[in-house]
PDB file of C-alpha atoms in Angstrom:
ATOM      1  CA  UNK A   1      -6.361  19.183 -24.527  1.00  0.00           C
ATOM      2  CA  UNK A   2      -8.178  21.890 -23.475  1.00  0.00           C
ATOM      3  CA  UNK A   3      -9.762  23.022 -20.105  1.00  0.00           C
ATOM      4  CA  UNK A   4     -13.197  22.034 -21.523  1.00  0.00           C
ATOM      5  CA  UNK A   5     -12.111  18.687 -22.833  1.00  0.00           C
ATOM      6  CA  UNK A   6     -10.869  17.721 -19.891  1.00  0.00           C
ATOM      7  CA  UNK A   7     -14.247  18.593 -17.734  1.00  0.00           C
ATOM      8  CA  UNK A   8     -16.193  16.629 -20.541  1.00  0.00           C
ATOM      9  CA  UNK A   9     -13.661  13.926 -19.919  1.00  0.00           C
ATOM     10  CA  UNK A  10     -14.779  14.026 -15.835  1.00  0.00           C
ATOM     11  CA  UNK A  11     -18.304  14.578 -16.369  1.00  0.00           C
ATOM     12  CA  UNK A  12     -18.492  11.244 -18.478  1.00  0.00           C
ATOM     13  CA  UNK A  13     -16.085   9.470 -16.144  1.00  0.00           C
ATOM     14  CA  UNK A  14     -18.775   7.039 -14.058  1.00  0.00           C
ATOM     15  CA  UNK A  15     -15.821   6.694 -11.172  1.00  0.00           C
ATOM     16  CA  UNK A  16     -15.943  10.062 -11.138  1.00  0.00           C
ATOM     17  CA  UNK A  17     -17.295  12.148  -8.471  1.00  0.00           C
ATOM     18  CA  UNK A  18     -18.079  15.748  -7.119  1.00  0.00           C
ATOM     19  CA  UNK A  19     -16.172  16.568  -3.810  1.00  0.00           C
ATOM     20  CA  UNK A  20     -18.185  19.193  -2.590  1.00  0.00           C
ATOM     21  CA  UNK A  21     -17.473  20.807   0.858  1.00  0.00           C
ATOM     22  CA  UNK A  22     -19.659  17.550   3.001  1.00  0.00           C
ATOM     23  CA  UNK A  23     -17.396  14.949   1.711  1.00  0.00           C
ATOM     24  CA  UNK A  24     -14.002  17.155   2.364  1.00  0.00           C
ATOM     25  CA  UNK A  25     -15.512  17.551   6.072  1.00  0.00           C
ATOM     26  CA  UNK A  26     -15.578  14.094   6.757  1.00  0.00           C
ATOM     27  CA  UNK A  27     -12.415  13.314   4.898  1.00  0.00           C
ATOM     28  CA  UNK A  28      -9.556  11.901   7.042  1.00  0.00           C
ATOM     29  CA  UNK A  29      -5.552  12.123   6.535  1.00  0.00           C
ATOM     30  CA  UNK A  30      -3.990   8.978   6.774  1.00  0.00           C
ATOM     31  CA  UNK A  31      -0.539   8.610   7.003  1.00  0.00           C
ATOM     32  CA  UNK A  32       1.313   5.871   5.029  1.00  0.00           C
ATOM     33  CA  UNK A  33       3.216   3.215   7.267  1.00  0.00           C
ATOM     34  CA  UNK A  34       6.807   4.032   7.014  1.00  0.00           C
ATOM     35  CA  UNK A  35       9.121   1.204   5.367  1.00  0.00           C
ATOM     36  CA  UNK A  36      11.979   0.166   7.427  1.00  0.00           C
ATOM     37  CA  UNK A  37      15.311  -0.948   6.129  1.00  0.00           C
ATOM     38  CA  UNK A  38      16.516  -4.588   6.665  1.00  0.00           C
ATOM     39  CA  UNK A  39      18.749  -6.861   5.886  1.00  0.00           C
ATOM     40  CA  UNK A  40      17.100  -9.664   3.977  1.00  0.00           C
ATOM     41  CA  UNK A  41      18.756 -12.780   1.779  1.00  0.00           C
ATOM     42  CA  UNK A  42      17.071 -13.863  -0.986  1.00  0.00           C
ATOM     43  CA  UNK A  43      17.925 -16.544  -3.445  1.00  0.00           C
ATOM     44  CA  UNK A  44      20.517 -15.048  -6.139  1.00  0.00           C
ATOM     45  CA  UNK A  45      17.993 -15.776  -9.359  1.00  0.00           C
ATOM     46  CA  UNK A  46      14.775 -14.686  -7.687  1.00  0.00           C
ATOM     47  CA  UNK A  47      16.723 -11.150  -6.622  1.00  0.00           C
ATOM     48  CA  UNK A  48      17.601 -10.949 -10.148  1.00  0.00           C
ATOM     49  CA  UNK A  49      14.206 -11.387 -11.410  1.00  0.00           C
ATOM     50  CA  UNK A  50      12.544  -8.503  -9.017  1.00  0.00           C
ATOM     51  CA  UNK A  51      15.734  -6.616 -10.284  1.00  0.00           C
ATOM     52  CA  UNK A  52      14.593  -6.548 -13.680  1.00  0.00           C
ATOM     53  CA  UNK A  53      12.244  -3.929 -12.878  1.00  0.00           C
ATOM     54  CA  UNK A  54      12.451  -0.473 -11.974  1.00  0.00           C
ATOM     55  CA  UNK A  55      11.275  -0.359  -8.864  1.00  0.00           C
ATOM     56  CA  UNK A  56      11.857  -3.829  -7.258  1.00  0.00           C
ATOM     57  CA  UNK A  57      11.877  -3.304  -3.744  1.00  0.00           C
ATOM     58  CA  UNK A  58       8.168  -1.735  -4.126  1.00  0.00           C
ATOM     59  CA  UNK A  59       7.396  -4.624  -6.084  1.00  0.00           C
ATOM     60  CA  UNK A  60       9.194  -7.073  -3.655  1.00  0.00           C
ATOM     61  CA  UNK A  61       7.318  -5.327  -1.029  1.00  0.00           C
ATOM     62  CA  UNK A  62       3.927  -5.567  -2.733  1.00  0.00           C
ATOM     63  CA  UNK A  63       4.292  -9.208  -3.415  1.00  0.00           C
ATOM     64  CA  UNK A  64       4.928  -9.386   0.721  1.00  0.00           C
ATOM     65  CA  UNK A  65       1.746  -7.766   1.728  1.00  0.00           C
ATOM     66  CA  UNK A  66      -0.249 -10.047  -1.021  1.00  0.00           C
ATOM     67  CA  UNK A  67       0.769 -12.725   0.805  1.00  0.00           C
ATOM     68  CA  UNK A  68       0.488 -11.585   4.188  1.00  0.00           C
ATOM     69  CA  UNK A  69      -3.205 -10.555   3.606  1.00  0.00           C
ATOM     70  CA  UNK A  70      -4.183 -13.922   1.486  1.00  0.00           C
ATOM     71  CA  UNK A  71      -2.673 -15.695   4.834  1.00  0.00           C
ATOM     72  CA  UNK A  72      -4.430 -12.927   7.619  1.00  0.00           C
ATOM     73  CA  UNK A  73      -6.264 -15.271   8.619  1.00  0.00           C
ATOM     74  CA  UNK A  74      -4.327 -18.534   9.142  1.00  0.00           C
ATOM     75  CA  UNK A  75      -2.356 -16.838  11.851  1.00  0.00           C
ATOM     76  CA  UNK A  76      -3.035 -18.033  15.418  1.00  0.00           C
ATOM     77  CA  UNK A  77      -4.703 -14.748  17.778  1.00  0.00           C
ATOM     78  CA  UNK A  78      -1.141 -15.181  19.762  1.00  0.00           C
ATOM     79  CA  UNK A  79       0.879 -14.735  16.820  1.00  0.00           C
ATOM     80  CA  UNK A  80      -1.002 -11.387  15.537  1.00  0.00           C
ATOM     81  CA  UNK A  81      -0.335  -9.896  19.244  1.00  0.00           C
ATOM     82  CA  UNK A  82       3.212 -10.487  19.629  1.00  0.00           C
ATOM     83  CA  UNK A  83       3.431  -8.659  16.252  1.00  0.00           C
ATOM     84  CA  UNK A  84       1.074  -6.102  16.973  1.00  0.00           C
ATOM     85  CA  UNK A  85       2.990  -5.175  20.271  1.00  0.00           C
ATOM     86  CA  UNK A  86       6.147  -5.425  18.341  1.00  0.00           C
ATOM     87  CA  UNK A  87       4.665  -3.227  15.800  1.00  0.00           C
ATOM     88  CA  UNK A  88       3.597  -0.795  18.521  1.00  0.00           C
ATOM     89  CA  UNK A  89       7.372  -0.297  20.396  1.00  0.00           C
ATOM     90  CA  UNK A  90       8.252   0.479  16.671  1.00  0.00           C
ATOM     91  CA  UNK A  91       6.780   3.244  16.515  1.00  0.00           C
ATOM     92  CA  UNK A  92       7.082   4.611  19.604  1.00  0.00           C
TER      93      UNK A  92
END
């Protein structure tokens, strides 16, 4: 693939877009939250089922946040301090 077919390839993408020097000046680095080990036990068949694929702690850990946000908002105002504090000596 050539230099050119690639910039065809970009220009016809719709999702596409320029990032000229406004956008990069408004652009923000955001740092990913940083996974913590823990010790966690899991039923023995469902561990071996995440374990089928590369990457299972990801995945396990994907699966977690799906449910946490589906469930955001079922969670009593107390409940989302304590953890936010928590979540705040954590990183300290």
């Amino acid at each position: 693939m050539t230099d050119e077919d690639i910039q065809r390839g970009i220009e016809g993408d719709p999702d596409a877009r320029n990032t000229d020097a406004a956008f990069w000046r408004n652009a923000r680095i955001v740092a990913p939250l940083r996974k913590r080990p823990v010790t966690l036990r899991l039923d023995a068949d469902l561990l071996s089922w995440f374990r089928l694929k590369r990457g299972y702690q990801t995945e396990i850990n994907a699966v977690l946040r799906a449910y946490m946000a589906a469930h955001r908002g079922k969670r009593s105002a107390g409940l989302r301090k304590r953890a936010a504090r928590r979540l705040g000596a954590a990183a300290e």
